[in-house]
Short mmCIF file of C-alpha atoms and ligand atoms in Angstrom, two decimals:
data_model
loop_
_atom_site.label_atom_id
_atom_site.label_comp_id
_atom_site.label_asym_id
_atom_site.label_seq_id
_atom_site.Cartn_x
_atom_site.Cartn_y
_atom_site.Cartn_z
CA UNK A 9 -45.05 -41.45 -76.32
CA UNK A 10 -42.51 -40.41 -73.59
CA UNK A 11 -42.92 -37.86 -71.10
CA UNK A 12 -40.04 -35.47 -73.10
CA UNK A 13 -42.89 -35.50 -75.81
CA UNK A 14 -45.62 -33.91 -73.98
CA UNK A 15 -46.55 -30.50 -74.83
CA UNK A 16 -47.01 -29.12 -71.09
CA UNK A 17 -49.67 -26.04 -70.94
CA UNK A 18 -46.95 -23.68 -69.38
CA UNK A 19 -43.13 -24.05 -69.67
CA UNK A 20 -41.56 -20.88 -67.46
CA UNK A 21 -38.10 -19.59 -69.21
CA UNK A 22 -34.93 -17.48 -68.80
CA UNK A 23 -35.38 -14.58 -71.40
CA UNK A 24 -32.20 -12.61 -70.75
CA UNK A 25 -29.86 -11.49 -67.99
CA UNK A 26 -31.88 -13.26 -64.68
CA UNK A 27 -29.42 -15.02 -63.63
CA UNK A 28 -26.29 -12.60 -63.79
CA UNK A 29 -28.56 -10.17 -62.02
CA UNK A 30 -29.76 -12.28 -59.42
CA UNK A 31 -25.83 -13.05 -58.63
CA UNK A 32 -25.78 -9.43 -59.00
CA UNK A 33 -28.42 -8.98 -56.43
CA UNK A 34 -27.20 -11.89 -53.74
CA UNK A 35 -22.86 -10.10 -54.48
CA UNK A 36 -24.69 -6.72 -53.61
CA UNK A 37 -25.70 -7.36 -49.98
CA UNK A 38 -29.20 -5.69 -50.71
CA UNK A 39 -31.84 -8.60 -50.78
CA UNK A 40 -34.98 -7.48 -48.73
CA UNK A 41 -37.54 -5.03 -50.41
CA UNK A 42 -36.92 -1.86 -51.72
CA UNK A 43 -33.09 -2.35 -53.41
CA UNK A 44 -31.10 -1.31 -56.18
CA UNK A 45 -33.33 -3.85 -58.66
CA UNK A 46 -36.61 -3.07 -57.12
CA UNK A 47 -36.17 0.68 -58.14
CA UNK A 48 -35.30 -0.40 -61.99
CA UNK A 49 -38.34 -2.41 -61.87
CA UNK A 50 -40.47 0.44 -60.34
CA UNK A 51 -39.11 2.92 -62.55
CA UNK A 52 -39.89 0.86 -65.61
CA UNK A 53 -43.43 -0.30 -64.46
CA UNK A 54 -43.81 3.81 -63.87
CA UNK A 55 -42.55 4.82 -67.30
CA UNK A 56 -44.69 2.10 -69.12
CA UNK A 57 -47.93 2.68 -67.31
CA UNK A 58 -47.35 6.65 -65.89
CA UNK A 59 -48.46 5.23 -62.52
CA UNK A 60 -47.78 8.25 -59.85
CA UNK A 61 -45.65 5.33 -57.78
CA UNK A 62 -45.10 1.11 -58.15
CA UNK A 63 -44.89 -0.88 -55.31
CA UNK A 64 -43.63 -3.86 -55.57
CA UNK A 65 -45.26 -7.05 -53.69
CA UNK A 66 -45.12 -10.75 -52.84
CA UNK A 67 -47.85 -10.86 -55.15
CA UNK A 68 -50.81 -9.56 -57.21
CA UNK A 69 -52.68 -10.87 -54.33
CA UNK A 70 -50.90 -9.30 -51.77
CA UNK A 71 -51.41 -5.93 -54.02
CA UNK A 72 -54.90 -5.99 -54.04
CA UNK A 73 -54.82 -6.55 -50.01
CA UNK A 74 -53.37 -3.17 -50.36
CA UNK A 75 -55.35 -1.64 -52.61
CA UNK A 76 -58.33 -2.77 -50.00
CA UNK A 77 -56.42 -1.18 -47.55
CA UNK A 78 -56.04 2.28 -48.92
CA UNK A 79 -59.43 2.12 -49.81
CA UNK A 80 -60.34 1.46 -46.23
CA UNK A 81 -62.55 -1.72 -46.92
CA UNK A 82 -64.14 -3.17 -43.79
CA UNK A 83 -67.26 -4.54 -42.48
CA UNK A 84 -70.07 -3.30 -43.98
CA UNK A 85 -68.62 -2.08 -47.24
CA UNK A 86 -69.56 -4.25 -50.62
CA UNK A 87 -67.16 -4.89 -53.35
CA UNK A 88 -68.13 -5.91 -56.74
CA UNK A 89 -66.06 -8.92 -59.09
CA UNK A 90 -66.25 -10.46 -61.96
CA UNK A 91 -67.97 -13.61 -61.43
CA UNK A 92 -65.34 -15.38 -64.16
CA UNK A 93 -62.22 -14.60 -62.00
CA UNK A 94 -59.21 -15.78 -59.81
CA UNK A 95 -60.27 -16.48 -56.43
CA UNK A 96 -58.13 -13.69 -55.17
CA UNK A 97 -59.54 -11.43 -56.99
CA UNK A 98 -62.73 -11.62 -54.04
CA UNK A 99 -60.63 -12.99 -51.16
CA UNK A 100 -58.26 -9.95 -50.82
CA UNK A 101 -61.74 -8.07 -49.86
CA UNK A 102 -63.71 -10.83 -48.30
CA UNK A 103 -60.89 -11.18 -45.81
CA UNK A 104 -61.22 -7.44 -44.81
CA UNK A 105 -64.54 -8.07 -44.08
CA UNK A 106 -66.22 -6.88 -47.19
CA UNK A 107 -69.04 -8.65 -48.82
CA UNK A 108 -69.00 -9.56 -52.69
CA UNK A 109 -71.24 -8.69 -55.31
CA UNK A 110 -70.60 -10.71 -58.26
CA UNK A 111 -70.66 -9.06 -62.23
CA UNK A 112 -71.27 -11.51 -64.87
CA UNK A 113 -69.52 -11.18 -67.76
CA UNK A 114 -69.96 -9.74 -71.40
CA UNK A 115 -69.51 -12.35 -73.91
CA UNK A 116 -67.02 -11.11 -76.29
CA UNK A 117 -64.24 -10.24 -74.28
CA UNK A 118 -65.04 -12.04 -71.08
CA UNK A 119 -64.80 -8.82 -68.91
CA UNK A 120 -67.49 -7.45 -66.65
CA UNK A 121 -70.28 -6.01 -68.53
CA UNK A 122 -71.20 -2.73 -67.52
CA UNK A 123 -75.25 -3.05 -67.84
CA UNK A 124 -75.15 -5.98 -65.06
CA UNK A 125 -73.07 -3.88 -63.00
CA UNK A 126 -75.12 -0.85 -62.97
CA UNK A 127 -77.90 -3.55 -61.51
CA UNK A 128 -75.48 -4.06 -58.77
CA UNK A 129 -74.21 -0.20 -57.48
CA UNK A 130 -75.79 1.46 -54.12
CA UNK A 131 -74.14 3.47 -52.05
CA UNK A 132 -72.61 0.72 -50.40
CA UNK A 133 -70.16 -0.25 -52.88
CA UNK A 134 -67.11 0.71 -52.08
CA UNK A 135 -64.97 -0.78 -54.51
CA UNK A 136 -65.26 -2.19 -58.16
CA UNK A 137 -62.63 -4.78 -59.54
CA UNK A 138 -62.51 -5.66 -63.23
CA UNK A 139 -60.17 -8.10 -64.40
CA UNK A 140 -58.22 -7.49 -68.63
CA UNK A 141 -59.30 -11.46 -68.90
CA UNK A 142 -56.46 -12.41 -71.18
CA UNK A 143 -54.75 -9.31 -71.78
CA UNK A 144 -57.73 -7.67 -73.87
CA UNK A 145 -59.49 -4.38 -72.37
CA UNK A 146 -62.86 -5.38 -70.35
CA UNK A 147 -65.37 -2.90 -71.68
CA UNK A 148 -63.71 0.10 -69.92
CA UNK A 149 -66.16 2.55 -71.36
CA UNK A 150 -69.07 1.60 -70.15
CA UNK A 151 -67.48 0.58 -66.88
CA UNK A 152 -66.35 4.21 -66.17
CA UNK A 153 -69.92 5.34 -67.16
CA UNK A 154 -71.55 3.29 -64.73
CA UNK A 155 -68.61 4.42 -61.76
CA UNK A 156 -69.46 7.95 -62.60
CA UNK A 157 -72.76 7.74 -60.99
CA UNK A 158 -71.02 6.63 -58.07
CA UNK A 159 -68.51 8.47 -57.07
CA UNK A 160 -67.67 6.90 -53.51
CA UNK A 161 -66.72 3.34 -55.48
CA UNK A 162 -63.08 3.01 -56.16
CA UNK A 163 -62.22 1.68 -59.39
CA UNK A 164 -58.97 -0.87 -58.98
CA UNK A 165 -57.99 -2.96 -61.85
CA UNK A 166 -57.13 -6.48 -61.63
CA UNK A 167 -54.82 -6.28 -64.19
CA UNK A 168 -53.00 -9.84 -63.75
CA UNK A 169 -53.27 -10.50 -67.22
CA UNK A 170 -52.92 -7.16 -69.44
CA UNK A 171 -49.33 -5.62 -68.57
CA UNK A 172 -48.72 -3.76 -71.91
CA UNK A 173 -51.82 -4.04 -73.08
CA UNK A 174 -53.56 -0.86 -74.07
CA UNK A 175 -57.32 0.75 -74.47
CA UNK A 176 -57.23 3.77 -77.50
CA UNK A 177 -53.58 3.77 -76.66
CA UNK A 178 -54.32 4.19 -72.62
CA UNK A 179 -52.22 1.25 -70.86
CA UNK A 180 -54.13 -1.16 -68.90
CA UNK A 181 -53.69 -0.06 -65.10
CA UNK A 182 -53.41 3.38 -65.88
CA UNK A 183 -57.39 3.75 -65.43
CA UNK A 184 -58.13 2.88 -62.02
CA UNK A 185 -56.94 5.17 -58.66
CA UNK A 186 -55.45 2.13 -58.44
CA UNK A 187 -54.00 -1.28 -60.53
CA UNK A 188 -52.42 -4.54 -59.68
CA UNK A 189 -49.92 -6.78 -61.16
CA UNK A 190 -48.62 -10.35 -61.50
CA UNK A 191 -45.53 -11.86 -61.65
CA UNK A 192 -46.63 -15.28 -61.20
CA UNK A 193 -44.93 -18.21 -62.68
CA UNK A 194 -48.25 -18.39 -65.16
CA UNK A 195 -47.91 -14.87 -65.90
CA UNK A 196 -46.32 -13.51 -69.26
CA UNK A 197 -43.57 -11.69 -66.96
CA UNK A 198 -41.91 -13.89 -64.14
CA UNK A 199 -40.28 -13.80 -61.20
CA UNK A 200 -41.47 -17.37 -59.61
CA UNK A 201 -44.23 -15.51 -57.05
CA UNK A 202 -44.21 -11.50 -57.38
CA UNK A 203 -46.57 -8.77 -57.79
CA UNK A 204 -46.84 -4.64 -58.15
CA UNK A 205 -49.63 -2.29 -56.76
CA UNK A 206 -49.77 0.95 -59.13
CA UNK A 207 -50.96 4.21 -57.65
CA UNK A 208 -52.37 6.56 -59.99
CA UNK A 209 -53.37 9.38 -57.66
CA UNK A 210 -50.50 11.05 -56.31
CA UNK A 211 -52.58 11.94 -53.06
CA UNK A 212 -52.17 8.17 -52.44
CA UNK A 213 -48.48 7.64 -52.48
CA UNK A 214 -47.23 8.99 -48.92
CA UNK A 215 -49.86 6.38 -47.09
CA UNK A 216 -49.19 3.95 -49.48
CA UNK A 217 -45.41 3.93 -48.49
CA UNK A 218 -46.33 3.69 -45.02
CA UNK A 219 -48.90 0.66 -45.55
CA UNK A 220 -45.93 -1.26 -47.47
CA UNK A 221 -43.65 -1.28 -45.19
CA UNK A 222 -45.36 -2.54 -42.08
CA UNK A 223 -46.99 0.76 -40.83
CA UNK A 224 -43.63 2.94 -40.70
CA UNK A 225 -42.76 5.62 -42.10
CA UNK A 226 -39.37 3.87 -43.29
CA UNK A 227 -39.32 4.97 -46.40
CA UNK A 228 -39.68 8.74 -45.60
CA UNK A 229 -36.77 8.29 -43.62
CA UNK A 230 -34.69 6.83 -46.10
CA UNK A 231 -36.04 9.66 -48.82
CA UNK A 232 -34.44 12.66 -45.99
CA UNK A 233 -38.46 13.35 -45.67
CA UNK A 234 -38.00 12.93 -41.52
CA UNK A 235 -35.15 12.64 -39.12
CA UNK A 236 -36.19 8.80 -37.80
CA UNK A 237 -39.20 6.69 -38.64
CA UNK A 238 -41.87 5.02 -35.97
CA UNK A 239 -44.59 3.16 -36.72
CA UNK A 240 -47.50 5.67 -38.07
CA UNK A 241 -50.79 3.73 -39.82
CA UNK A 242 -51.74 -0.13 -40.30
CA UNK A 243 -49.97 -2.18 -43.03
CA UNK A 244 -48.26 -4.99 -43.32
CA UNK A 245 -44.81 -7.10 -44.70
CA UNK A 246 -45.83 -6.48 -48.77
CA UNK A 247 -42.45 -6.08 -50.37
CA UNK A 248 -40.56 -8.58 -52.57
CA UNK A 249 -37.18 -9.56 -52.18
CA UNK A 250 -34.81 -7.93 -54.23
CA UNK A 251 -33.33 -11.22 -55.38
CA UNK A 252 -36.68 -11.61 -57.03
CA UNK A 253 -36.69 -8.16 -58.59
CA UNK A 254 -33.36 -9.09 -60.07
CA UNK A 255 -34.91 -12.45 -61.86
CA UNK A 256 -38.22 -9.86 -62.95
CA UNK A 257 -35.78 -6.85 -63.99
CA UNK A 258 -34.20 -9.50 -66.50
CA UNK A 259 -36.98 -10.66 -67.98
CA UNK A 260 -38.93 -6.82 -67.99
CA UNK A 261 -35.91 -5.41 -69.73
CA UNK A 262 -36.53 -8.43 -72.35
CA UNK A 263 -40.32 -6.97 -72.41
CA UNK A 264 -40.88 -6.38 -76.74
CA UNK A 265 -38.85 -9.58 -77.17
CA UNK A 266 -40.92 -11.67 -75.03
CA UNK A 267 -44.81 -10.14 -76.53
CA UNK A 268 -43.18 -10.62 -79.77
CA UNK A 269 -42.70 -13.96 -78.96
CA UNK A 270 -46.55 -14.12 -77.70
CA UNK A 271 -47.96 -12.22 -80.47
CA UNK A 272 -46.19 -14.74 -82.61
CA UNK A 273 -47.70 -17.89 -80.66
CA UNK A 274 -51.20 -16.17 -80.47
CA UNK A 275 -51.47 -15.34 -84.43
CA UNK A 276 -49.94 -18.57 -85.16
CA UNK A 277 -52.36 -20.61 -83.35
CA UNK A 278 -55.64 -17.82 -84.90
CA UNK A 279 -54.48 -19.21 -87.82
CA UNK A 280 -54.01 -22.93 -87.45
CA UNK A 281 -57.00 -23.06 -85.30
CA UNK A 282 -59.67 -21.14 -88.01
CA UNK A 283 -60.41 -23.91 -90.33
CA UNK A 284 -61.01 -26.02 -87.29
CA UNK A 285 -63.16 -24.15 -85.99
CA UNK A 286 -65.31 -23.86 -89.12
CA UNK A 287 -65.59 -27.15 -89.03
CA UNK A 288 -67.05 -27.48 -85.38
CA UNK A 289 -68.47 -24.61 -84.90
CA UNK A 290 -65.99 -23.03 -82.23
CA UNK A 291 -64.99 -19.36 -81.25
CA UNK A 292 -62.12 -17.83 -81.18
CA UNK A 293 -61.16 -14.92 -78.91
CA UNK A 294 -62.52 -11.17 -80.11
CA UNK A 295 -60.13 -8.41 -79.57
CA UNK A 296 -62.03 -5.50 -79.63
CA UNK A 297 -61.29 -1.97 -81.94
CA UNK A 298 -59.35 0.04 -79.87
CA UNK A 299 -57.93 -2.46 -77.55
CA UNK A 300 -54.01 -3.96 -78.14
CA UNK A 301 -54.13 -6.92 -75.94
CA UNK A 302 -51.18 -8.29 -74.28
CA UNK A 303 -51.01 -11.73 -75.60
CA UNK A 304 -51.21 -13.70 -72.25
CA UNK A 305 -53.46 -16.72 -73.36
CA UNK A 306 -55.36 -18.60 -76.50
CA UNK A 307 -58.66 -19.66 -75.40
CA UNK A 308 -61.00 -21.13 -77.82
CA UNK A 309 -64.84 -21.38 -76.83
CA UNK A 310 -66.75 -24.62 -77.45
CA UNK A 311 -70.43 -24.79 -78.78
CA UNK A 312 -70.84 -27.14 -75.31
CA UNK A 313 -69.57 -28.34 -72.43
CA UNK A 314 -69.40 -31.92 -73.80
CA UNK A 315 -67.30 -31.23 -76.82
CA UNK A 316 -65.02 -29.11 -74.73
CA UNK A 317 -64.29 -31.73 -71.93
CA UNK A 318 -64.04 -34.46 -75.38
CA UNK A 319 -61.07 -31.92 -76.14
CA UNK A 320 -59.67 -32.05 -72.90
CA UNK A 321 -59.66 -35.26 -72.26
CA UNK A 322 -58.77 -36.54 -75.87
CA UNK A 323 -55.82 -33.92 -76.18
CA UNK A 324 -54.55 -35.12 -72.79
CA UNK A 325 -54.34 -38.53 -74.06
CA UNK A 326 -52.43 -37.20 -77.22
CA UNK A 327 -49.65 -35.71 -75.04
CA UNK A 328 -50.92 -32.15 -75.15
CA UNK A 329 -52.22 -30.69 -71.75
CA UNK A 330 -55.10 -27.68 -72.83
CA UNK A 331 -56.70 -26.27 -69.62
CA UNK A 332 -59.83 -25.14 -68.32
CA UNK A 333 -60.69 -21.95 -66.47
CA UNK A 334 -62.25 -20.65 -63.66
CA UNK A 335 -64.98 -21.45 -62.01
CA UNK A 336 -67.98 -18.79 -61.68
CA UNK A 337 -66.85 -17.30 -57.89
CA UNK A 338 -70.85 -17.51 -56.85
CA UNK A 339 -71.07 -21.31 -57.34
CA UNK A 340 -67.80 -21.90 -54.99
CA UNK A 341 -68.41 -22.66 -51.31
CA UNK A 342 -66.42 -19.55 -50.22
CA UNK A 343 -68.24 -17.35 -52.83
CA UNK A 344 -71.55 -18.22 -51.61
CA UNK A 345 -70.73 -17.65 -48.01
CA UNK A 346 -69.21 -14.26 -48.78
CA UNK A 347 -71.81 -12.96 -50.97
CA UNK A 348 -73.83 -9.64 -50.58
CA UNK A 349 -76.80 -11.17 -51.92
CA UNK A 350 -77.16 -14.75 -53.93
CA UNK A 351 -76.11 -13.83 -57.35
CA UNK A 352 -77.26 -14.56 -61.11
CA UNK A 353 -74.67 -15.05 -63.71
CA UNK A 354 -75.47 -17.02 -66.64
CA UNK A 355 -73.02 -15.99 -69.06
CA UNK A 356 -70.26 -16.63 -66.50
CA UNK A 357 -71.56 -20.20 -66.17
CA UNK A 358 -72.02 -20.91 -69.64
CA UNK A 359 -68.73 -19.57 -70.84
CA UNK A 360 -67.26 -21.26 -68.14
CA UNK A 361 -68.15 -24.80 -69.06
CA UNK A 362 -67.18 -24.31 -72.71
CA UNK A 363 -63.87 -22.58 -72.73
CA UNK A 364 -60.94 -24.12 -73.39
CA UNK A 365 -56.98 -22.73 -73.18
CA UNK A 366 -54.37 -24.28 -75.37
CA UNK A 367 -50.32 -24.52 -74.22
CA UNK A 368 -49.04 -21.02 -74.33
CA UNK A 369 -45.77 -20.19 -73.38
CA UNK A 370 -42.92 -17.97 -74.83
CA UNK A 371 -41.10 -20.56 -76.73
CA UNK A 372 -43.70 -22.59 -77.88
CA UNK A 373 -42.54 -23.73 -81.45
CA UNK A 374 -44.60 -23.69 -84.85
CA UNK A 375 -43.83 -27.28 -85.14
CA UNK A 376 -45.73 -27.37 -81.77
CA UNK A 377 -48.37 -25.85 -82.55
CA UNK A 378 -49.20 -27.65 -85.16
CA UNK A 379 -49.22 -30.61 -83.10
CA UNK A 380 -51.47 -28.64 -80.86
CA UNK A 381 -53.96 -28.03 -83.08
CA UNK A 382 -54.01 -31.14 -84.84
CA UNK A 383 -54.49 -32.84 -81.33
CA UNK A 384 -57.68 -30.40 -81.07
CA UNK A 385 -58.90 -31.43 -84.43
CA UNK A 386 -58.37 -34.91 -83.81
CA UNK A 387 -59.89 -35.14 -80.72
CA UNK A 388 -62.97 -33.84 -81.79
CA UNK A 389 -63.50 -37.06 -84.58
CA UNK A 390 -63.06 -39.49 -81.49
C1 PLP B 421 -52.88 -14.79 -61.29
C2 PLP B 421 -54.02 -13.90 -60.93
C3 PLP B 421 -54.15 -13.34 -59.65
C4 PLP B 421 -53.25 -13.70 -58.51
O1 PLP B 421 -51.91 -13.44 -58.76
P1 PLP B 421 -50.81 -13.85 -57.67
O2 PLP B 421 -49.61 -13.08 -58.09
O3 PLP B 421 -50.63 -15.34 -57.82
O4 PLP B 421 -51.33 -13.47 -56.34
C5 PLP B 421 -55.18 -12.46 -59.42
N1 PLP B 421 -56.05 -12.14 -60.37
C6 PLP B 421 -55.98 -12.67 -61.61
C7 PLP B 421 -56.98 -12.27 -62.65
C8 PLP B 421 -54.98 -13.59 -61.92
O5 PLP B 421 -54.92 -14.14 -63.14
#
């Protein structure tokens, strides 16, 4: 088998106009934060998710920095993850000087589950951060129930995964005061390394303009709000280029054509992937009633660790690279040193030894999927 052969787990792609706009962008002059692309990308990220104002970052990372920084996170405070998350998801508080509770997960849609967490609230929680894991709603409901008994606890969504994905016909990131978003190379919506912070209170916008751009009040100058800007508050450098907003206004424009593409992939592979499952007794992803996911992955869940890593390992040698996932934040070095208190998560740990994620990518073919999937099924006779 040559190299040209293998099915890679993630294959990045020009959708549309990227690369006339990024000429666009370099011809214009305008290349730091804040340009003519930037706003289209703002404005569109506003109308989708009727976010009160869209900043656009380096990345989601760098958005939930300053989320934690409009929230005022410091020593002393507690924030609450998902155990089953991207590290970053912890380090953007942990690095403020927070300590970290950690959620476990519910087991049908991955997502924090809202009886834990109420096992988990004091008064000292000053943020909670639950992650769309894969696009589909985490159990919002009961999350918001929980958060309404504790009304100093900011509610900012991780939503990395879900952009365009909706709850009853709410978009994801329109339910916390505030929501983050990536624009990661992995992501379904790419710009290399990029991200977005959406504010959903208006009462947060003026501060959060001055925290963007390095402490000044820049961009009230630049709106005719004051006659010369100073620096006012703490910040930092969060804004992406506009030659990257170019690249990410190209393929955002492209936005129904490229979850089309993913819808197609996903349903595809639910299908393929059924009888197989049958067979060895695997589980595929629940979307819940009410929730349209976003189509950013296809896991499948194993009925143990050792079949799983006999999938990995015999796909890999059949020239298709499947994936793993994270691994539960409280077993890591860093999450035990940052934790509030030594936490429990079983259902993190479990699902994270048995879940599996095949290649998904826009342009993934049928003919490729089939090989995917009989890979999978093959592997599992070895
Ligand atoms: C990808 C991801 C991040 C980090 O995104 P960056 O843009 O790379 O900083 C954070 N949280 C989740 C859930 C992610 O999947």
């Amino acid at each position: 088998m040559t190299a040209q052969d293998t099915i890679r787990f993630n294959v990045p792609a020009i959708e549309g106009r990227e690369l006339e706009y990024v000429r666009t962008a370099l011809d214009g002059g305008h290349t730091s934060a804040s340009g003519p692309f930037s706003k289209k990308v703002s404005a569109l990220l506003a109308e989708a998710s009727g976010a009160s104002e869209v900043l656009l970052t380096t990345s989601c990372t760098a958005a939930l920095e300053l989320a934690g920084m409009l929230t005022d996170i410091g020593p002393g405070d507690v924030v609450v993850v998902p155990d089953f998350t991207f590290t970053t998801t912890a380090l953007a508080y942990a690095r403020a000087g927070a300590t970290l509770r950690y959620c476990d997960i519910e087991p049908r849609t991955l997502g924090m589950d809202p009886e834990h967490l109420a096992t988990l609230m004091d008064e000292r929680v000053k943020a909670v951060v639950p992650v769309h894991y894969a696009g589909v709603a985490c159990d919002l409901d009961g999350i918001r129930k929980v958060l309404a008994q504790w009304p100093g606890a900011t509610l900012i969504e991780d939503n990395a995964h879900g952009l365009f994905g909706t709850w009853h016909g709410q978009p994801l990131g329109s339910f916390g005061r505030f929501a983050t978003l990536s624009f990661h190379e992995t992501k379904n919506f790419i710009c290399g390394e990029g991200g977005a912070l959406l504010i959903n209170d208006p009462a947060d916008v003026d501060r959060a303009r001055v925290l963007f751009d390095k402490g000044t009040n820049r961009q009230a100058f630049f709106l005719g709000q004051v006659d010369k800007y100073s620096w006012k508050d703490t910040g930092s450098s969060f804004g992406l280029s506009d030659t990257l907003a170019a690249q990410l206004y190209g393929q955002l424009e492209m936005h129904d054509q490229i979850l089309g593409k993913r819808a197609a992939v996903w349903n595809r592979y639910a299908e393929l992937v059924a009888p197989v499952a049958d067979e060895f007794g695997l589980t595929l992803p629940v979307v819940p009633e009410g929730a349209r996911q976003a189509f950013h992955m296809f896991y499948l869940l194993f009925p143990d660790q050792a079949l799983r890593d006999r999938a990995l390992a015999g796909m890999g040698a059949r020239g298709v690279k499947p994936t793993f996932h994270y691994v539960p934040l409280h077993s890591s070095d860093a999450g035990r040193r940052f934790a509030d208190v030594p936490g429990e998560c079983p259902v993190s740990e479990d699902v994270s030894g048995r879940l599996l994620r095949l290649p998904f990518f826009n342009n993934l073919t049928a003919e490729q999927a089939d090989r995917v999937v009989g890979a999978l099924r093959a592997s599992l006779l070895d």
